mmCIF file of C-alpha atoms in Angstrom:
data_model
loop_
_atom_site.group_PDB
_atom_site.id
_atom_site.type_symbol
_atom_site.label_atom_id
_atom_site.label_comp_id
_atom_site.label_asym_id
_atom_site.label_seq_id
_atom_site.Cartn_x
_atom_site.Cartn_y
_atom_site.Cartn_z
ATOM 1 C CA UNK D 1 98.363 100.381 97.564
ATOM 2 C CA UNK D 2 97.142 101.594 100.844
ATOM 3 C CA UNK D 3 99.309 100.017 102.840
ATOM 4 C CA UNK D 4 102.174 101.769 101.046
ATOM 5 C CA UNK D 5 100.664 105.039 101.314
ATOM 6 C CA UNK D 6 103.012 106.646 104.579
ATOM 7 C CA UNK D 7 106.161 105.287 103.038
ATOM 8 C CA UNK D 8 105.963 107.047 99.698
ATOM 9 C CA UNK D 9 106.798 110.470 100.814
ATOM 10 C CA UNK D 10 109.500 109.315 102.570
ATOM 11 C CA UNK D 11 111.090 107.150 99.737
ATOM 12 C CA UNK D 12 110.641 109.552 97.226
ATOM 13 C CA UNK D 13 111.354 113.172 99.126
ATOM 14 C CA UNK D 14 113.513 112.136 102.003
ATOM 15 C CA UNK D 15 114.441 115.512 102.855
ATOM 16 C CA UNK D 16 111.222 116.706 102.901
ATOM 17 C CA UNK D 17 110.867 114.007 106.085
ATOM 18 C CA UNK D 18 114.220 114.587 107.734
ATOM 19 C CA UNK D 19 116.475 112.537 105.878
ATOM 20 C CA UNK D 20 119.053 112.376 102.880
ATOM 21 C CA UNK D 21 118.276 113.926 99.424
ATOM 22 C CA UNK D 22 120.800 111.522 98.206
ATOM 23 C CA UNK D 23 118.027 108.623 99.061
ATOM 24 C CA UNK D 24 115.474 109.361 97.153
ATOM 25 C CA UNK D 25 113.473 106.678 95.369
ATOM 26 C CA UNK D 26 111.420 106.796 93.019
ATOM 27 C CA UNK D 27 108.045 104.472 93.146
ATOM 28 C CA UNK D 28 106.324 102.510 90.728
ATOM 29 C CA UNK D 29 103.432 101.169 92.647
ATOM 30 C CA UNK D 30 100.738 98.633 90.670
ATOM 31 C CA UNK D 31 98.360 96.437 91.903
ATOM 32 C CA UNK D 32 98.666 92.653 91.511
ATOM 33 C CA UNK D 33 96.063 91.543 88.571
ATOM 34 C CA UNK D 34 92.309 91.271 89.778
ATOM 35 C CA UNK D 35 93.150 93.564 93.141
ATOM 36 C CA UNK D 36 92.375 97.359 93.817
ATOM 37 C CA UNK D 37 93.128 99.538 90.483
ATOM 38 C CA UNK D 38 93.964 96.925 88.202
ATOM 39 C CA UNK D 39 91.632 94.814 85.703
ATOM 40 C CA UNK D 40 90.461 91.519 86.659
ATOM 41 C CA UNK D 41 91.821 89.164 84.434
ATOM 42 C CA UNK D 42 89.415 87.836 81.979
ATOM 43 C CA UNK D 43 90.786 84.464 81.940
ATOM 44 C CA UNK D 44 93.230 81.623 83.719
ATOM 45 C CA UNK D 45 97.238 81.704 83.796
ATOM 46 C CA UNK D 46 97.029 85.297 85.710
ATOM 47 C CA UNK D 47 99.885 83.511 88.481
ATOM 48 C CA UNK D 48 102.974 84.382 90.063
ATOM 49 C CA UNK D 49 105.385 83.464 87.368
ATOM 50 C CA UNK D 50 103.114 85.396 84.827
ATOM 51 C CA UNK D 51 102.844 88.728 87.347
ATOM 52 C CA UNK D 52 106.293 88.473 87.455
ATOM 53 C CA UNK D 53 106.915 88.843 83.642
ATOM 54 C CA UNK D 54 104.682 91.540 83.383
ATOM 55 C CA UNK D 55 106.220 93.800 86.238
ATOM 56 C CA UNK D 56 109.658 93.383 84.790
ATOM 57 C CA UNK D 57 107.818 94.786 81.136
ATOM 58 C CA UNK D 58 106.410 97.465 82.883
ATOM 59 C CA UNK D 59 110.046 98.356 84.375
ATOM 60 C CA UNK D 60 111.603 98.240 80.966
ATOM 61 C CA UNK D 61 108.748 100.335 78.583
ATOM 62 C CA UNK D 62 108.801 102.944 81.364
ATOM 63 C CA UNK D 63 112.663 103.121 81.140
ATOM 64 C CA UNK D 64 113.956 101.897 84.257
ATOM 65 C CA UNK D 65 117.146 100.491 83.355
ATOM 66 C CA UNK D 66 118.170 99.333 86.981
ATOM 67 C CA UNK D 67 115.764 98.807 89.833
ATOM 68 C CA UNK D 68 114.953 96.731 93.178
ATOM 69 C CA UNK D 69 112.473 94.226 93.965
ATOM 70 C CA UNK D 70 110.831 94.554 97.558
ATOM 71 C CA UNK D 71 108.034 92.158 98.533
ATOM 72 C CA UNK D 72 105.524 90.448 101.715
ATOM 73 C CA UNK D 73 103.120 88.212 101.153
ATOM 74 C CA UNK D 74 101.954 88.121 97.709
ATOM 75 C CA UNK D 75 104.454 90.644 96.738
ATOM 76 C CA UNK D 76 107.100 88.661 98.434
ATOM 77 C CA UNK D 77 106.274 86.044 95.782
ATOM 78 C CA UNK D 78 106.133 88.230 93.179
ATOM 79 C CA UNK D 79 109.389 89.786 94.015
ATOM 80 C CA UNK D 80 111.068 86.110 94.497
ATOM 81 C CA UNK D 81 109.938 85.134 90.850
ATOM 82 C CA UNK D 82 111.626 88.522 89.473
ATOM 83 C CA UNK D 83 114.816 87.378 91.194
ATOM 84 C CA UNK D 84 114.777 83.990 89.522
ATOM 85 C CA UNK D 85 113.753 85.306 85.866
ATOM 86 C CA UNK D 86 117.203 87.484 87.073
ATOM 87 C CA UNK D 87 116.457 89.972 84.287
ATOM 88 C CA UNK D 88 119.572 92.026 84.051
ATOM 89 C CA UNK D 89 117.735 95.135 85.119
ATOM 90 C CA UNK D 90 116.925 94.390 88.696
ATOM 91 C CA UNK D 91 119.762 95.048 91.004
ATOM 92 C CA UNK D 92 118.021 92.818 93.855
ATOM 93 C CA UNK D 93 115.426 92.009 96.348
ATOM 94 C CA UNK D 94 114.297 92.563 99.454
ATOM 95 C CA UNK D 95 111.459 90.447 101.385
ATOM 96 C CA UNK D 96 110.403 91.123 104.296
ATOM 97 C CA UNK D 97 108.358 87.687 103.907
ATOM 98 C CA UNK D 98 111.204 85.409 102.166
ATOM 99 C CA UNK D 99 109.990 81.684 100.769
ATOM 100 C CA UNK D 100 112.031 79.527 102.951
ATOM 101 C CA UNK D 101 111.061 77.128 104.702
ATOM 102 C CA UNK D 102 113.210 74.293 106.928
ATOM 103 C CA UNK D 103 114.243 71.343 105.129
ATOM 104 C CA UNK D 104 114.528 67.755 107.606
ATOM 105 C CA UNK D 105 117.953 67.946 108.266
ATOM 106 C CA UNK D 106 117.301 71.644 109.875
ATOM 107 C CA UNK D 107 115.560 70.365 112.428
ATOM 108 C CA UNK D 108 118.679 68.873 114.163
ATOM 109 C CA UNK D 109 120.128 71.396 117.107
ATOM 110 C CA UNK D 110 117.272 74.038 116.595
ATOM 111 C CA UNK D 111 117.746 77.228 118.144
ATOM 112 C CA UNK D 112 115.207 79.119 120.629
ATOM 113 C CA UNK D 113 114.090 81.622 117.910
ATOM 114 C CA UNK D 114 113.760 78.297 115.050
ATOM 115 C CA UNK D 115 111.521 76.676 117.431
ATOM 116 C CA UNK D 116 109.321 79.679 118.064
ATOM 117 C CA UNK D 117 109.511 80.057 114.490
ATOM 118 C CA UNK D 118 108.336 76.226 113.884
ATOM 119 C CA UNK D 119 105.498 76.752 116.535
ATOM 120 C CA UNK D 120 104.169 80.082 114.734
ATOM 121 C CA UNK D 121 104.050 78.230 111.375
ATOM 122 C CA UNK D 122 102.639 74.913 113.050
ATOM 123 C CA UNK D 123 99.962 77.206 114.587
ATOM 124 C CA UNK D 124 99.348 78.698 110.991
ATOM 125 C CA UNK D 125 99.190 75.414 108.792
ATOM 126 C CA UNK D 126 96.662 74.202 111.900
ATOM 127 C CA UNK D 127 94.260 77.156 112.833
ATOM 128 C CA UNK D 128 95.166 79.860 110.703
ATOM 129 C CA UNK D 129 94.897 78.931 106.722
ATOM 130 C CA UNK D 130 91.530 78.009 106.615
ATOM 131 C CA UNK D 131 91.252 81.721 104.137
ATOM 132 C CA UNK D 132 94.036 80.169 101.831
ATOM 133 C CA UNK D 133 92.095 77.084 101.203
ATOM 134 C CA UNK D 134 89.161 78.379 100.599
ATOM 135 C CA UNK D 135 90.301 80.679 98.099
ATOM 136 C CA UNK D 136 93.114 78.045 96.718
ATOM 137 C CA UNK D 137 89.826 75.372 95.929
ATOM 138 C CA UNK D 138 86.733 77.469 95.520
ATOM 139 C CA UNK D 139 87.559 81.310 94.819
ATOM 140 C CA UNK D 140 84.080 82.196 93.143
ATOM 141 C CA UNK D 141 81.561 80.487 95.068
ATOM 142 C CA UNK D 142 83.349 82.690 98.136
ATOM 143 C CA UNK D 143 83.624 85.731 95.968
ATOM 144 C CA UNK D 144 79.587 85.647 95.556
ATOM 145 C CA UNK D 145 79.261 86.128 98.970
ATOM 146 C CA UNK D 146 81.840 88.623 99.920
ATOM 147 C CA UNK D 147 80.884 90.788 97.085
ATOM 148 C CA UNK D 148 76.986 90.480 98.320
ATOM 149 C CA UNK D 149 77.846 91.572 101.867
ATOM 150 C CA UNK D 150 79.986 94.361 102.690
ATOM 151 C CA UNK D 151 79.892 92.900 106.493
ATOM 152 C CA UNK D 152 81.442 90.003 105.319
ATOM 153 C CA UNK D 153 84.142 91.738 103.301
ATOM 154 C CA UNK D 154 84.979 93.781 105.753
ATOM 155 C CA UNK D 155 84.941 91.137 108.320
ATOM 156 C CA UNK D 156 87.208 88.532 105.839
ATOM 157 C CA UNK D 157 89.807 91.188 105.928
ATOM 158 C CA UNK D 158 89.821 92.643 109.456
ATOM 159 C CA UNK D 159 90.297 89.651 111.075
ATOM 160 C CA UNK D 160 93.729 89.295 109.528
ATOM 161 C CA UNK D 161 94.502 92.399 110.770
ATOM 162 C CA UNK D 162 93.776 91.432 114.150
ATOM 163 C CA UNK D 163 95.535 87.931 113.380
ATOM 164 C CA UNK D 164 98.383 89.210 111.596
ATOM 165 C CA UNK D 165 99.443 92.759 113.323
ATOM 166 C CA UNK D 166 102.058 93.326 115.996
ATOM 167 C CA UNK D 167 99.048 94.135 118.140
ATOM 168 C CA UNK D 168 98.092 94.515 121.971
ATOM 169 C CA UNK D 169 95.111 92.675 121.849
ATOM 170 C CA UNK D 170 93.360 94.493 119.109
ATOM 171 C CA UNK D 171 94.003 95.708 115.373
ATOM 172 C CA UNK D 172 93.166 99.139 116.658
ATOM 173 C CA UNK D 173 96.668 99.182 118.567
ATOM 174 C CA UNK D 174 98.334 98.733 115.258
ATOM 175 C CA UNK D 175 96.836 99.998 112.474
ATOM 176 C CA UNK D 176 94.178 103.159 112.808
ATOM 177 C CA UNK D 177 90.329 102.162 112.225
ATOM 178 C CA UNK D 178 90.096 104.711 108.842
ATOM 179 C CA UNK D 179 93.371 103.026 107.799
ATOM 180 C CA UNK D 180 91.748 99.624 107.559
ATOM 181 C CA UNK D 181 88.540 100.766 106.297
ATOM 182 C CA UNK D 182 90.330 102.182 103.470
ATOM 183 C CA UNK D 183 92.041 99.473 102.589
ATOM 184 C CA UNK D 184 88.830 97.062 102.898
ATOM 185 C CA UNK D 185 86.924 99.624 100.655
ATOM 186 C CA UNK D 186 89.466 98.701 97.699
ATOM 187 C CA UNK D 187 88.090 95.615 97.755
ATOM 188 C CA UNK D 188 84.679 96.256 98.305
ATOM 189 C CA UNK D 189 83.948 98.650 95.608
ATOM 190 C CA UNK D 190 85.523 97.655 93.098
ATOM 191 C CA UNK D 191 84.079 94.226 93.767
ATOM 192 C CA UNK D 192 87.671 92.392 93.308
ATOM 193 C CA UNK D 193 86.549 89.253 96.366
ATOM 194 C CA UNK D 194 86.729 86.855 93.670
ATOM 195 C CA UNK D 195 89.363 87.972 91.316
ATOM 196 C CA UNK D 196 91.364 88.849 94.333
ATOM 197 C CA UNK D 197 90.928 85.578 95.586
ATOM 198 C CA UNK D 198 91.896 83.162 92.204
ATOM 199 C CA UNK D 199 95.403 84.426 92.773
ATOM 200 C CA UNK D 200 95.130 81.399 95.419
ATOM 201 C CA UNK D 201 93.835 79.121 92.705
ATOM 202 C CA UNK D 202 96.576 80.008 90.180
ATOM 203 C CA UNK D 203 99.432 79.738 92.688
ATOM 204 C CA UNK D 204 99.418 79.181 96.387
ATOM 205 C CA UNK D 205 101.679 76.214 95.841
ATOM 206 C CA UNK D 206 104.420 78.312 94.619
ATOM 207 C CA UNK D 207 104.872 79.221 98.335
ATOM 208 C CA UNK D 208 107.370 77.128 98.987
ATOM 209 C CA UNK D 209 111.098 77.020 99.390
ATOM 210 C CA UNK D 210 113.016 79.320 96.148
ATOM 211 C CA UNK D 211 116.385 79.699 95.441
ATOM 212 C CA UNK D 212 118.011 83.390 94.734
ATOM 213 C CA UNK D 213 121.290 83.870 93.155
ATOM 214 C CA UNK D 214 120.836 88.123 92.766
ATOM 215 C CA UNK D 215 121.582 90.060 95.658
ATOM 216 C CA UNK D 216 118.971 89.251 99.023
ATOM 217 C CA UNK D 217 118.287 91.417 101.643
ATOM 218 C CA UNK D 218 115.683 89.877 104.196
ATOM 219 C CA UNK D 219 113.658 91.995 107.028
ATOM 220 C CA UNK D 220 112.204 89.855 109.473
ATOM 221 C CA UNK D 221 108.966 91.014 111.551
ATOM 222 C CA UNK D 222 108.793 89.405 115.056
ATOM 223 C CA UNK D 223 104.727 88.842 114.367
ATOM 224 C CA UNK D 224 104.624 87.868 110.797
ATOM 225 C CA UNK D 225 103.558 84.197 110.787
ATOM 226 C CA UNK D 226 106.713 82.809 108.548
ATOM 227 C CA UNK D 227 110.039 83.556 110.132
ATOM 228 C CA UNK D 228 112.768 81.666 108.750
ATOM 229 C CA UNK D 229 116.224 81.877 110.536
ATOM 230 C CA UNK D 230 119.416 83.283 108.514
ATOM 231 C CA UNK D 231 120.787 79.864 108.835
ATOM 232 C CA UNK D 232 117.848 78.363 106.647
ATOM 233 C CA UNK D 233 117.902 81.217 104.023
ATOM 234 C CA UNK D 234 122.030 81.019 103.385
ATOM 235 C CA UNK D 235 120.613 77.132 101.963
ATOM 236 C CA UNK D 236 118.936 79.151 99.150
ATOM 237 C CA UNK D 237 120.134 82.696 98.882
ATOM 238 C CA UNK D 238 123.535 82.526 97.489
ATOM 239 C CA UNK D 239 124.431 86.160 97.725
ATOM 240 C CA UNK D 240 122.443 87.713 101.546
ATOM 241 C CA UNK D 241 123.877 91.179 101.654
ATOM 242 C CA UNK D 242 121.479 92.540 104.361
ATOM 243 C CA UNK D 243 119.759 89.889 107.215
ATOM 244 C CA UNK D 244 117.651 92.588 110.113
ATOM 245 C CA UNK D 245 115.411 91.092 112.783
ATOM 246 C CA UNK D 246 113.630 93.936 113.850
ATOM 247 C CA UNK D 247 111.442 94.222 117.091
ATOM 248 C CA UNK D 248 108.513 95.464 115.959
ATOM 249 C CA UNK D 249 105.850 94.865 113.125
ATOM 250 C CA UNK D 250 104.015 92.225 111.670
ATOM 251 C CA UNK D 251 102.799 90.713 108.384
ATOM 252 C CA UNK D 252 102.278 94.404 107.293
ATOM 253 C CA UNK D 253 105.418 95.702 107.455
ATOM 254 C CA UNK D 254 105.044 98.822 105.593
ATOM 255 C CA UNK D 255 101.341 99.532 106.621
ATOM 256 C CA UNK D 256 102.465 99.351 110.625
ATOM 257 C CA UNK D 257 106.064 100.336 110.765
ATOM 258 C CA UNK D 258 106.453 102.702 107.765
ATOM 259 C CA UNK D 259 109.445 104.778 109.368
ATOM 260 C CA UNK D 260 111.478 101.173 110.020
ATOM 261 C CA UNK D 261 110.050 99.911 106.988
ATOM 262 C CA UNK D 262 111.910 102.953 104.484
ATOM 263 C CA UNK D 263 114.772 102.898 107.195
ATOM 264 C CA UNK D 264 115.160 98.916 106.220
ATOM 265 C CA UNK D 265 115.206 99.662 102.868
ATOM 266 C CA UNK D 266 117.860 102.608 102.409
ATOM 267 C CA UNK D 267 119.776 100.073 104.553
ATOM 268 C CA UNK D 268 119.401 96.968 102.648
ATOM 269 C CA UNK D 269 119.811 98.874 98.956
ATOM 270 C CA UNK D 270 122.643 100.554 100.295
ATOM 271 C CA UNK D 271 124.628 97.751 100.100
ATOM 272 C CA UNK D 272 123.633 96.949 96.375
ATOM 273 C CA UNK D 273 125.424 99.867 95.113
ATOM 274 C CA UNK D 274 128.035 99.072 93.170
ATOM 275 C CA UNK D 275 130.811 99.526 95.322
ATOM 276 C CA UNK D 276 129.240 97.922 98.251
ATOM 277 C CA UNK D 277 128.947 94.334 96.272
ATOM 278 C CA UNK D 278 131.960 94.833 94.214
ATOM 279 C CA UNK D 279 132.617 95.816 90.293
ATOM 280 C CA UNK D 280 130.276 94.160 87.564
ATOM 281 C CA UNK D 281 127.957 92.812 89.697
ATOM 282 C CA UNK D 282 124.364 94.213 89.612
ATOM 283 C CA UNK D 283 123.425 96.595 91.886
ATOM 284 C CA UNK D 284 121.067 99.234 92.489
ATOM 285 C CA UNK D 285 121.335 102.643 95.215
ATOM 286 C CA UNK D 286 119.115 105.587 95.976
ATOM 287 C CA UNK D 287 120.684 107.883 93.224
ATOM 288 C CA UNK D 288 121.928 105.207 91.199
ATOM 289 C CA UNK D 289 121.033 105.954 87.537
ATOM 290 C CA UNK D 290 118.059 103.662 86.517
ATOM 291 C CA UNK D 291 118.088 102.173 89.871
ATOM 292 C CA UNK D 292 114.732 100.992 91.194
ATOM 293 C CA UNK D 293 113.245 98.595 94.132
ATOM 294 C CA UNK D 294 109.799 97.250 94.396
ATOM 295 C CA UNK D 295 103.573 94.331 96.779
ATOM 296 C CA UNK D 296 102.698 93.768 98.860
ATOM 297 C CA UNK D 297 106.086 93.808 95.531
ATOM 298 C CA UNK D 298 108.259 96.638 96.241
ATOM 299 C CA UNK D 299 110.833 97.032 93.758
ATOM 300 C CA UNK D 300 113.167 100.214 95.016
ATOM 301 C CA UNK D 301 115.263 101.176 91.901
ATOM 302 C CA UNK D 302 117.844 103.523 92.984
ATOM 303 C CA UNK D 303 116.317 105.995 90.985
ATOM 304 C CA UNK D 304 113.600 103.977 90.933
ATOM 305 C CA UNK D 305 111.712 102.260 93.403
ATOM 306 C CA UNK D 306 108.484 100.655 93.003
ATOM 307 C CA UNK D 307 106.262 98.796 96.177
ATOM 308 C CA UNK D 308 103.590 96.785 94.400
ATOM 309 C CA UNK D 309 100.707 95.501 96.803
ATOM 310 C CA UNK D 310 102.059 92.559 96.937
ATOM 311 C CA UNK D 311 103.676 94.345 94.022
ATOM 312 C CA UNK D 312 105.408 97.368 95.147
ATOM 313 C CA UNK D 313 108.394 99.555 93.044
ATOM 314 C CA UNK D 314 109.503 102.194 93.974
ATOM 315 C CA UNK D 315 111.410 103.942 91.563
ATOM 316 C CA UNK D 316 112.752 107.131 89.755
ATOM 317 C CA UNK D 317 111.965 108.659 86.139
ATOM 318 C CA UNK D 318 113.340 106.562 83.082
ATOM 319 C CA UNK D 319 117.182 107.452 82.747
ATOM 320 C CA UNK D 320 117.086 108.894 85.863
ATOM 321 C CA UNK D 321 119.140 108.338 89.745
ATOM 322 C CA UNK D 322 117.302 106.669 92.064
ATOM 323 C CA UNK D 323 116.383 103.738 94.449
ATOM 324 C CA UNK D 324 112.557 101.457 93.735
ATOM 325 C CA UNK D 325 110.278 99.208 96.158
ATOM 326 C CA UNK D 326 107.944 96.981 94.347
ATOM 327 C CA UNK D 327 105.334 95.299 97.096
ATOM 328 C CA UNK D 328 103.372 92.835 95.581
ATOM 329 C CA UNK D 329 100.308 91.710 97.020
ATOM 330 C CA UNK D 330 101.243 91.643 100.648
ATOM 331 C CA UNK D 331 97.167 91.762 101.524
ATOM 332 C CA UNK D 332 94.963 89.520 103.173
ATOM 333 C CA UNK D 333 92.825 87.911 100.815
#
């Protein structure tokens, strides 16, 4: 939730912050299960596909009859499994961490920006994913520690913010020092280490190549770790209706770019409104009655927008106009 924080007033109040009225989302914001705010699940099955479900019940019992899906990270793969369910009621998606990944036959005639691409998540899978492991194979015997030293919980989750951020040597440069501390203290006290952490147990392997047939529009940060070129994505997304490679930003997109981050989305669900993709087909725009995108998920409903840490919407009052980001879980764990 923190790392949504400077991009609510913005989506929801526009021209409060210099911009349109007529883009106004509203935000429906939750945590993923087991982080910040929410309850730690008392048992297995809490995974992606599950998360999923459960956002798109919250959407419908608080009335959101249209809404957007918006997602890195975590909430990039909650957003992703949204888009396959396709419930009627989501207009589309937007990642700003999409699951694609290069097949063998996209390895022939690579371009410059593919390669670096390759090399970043080479680097990754080699020297950077020890965290995922750990918490993929043996969640609680980590989470004892973590939740015994608050050194080591802050230090688990600062380093990824030096690792992660569009930085100049130092997380500092990108993110302010209270900013991180306040996002390290929702997982300190409410203790969530371990719970956080058996997210990676229930479903790490579902990070892997998905296929969207809903409306895609795809942000791409030139220092998050997984950069997948248009060409790969068109394999997967049938319907792309907004591709940006921006030249800022990192892994958190919305915590260290938040005026590119809302100006990507009014762009992206923009061209979801009905007469952008064409009559009948689903589509959601800041103003848009029941409209809402959405982590960390972001679902922006136009009308209704809800970012989820790693499950973000944003999005407006039931029966109401208006766009919603839903972030889910787009934290380090």
């Amino acid at each position: 939730m923190v790392e949504f924080l400077d991009v609510i007033g913005p989506l929801t109040d526009p021209a409060a912050h210099g911009g349109d009225a007529t883009d106004a989302f509203h935000l429906v914001i939750p945590s993923l299960p087991g982080f910040g705010f929410s309850d730690k699940p008392s048992g297995i099955g809490w995974g992606v596909e599950r998360i999923a479900a459960a956002w798109i019940t919250l959407m419908k019992r608080l009335g959101y009859r249209r809404y957007f899906a918006q997602g890195g990270d975590w909430g990039a793969a909650v957003s992703t499994a949204i888009g396959m369910i396709a419930p009627p009621e989501c207009a589309g998606v937007h990642l700003n961490m999409p699951l694609v990944y290069p097949g063998r036959e996209d390895y022939a005639q690579l371009t410059e920006a593919e390669q670096a691409s390759l090399a970043s998540m080479k680097f990754y899978r080699d020297s950077d994913s020890g965290y995922a492991k750990q918490q993929q194979t043996r969640p609680q015997t980590l989470g004892y520690g973590l939740t015994d030293s608050p050194a080591g919980q802050a230090a688990w989750i600062y380093e990824k913010f030096y690792a992660w951020t569009d930085n100049r040597g130092e997380p500092e440069s990108a993110l302010s020092r209270d900013a991180m501390l306040d996002n390290i203290m929702l997982y300190w006290l409410p203790g969530t280490a371990a719970s956080s952490a058996r997210l990676y147990w229930e479903s790490l392997a579902f990070f892997k190549t998905q296929k969207l047939s809903l409306p895609v529009g795809v942000t791409i940060y030139p220092k998050e770790f997984s950069r997948p070129s248009r060409r790969w994505a068109e394999q997967h997304f049938a319907h792309i209706v907004h591709w940006s490679e921006v030249d800022r930003g990192g892994h958190f997109a919305a915590f260290e770019q938040p005026e590119l981050f809302v100006t990507e989305l009014r762009d992206c669900f923009r061209k979801m409104q009905p007469d952008s993709l064409g009559g009948g087909q689903r589509s959601c725009h800041p103003g848009a009655e029941g409209c809402h995108p959405a982590p960390g998920n972001c679902h922006p409903v136009p009308g209704n927008c809800h970012p989820a840490p790693e499950n973000c919407h944003p999005g407006l009052d039931p029966g109401s106009s208006a766009t919603h980001p839903l972030d889910c879980g787009s934290r380090p764990q």
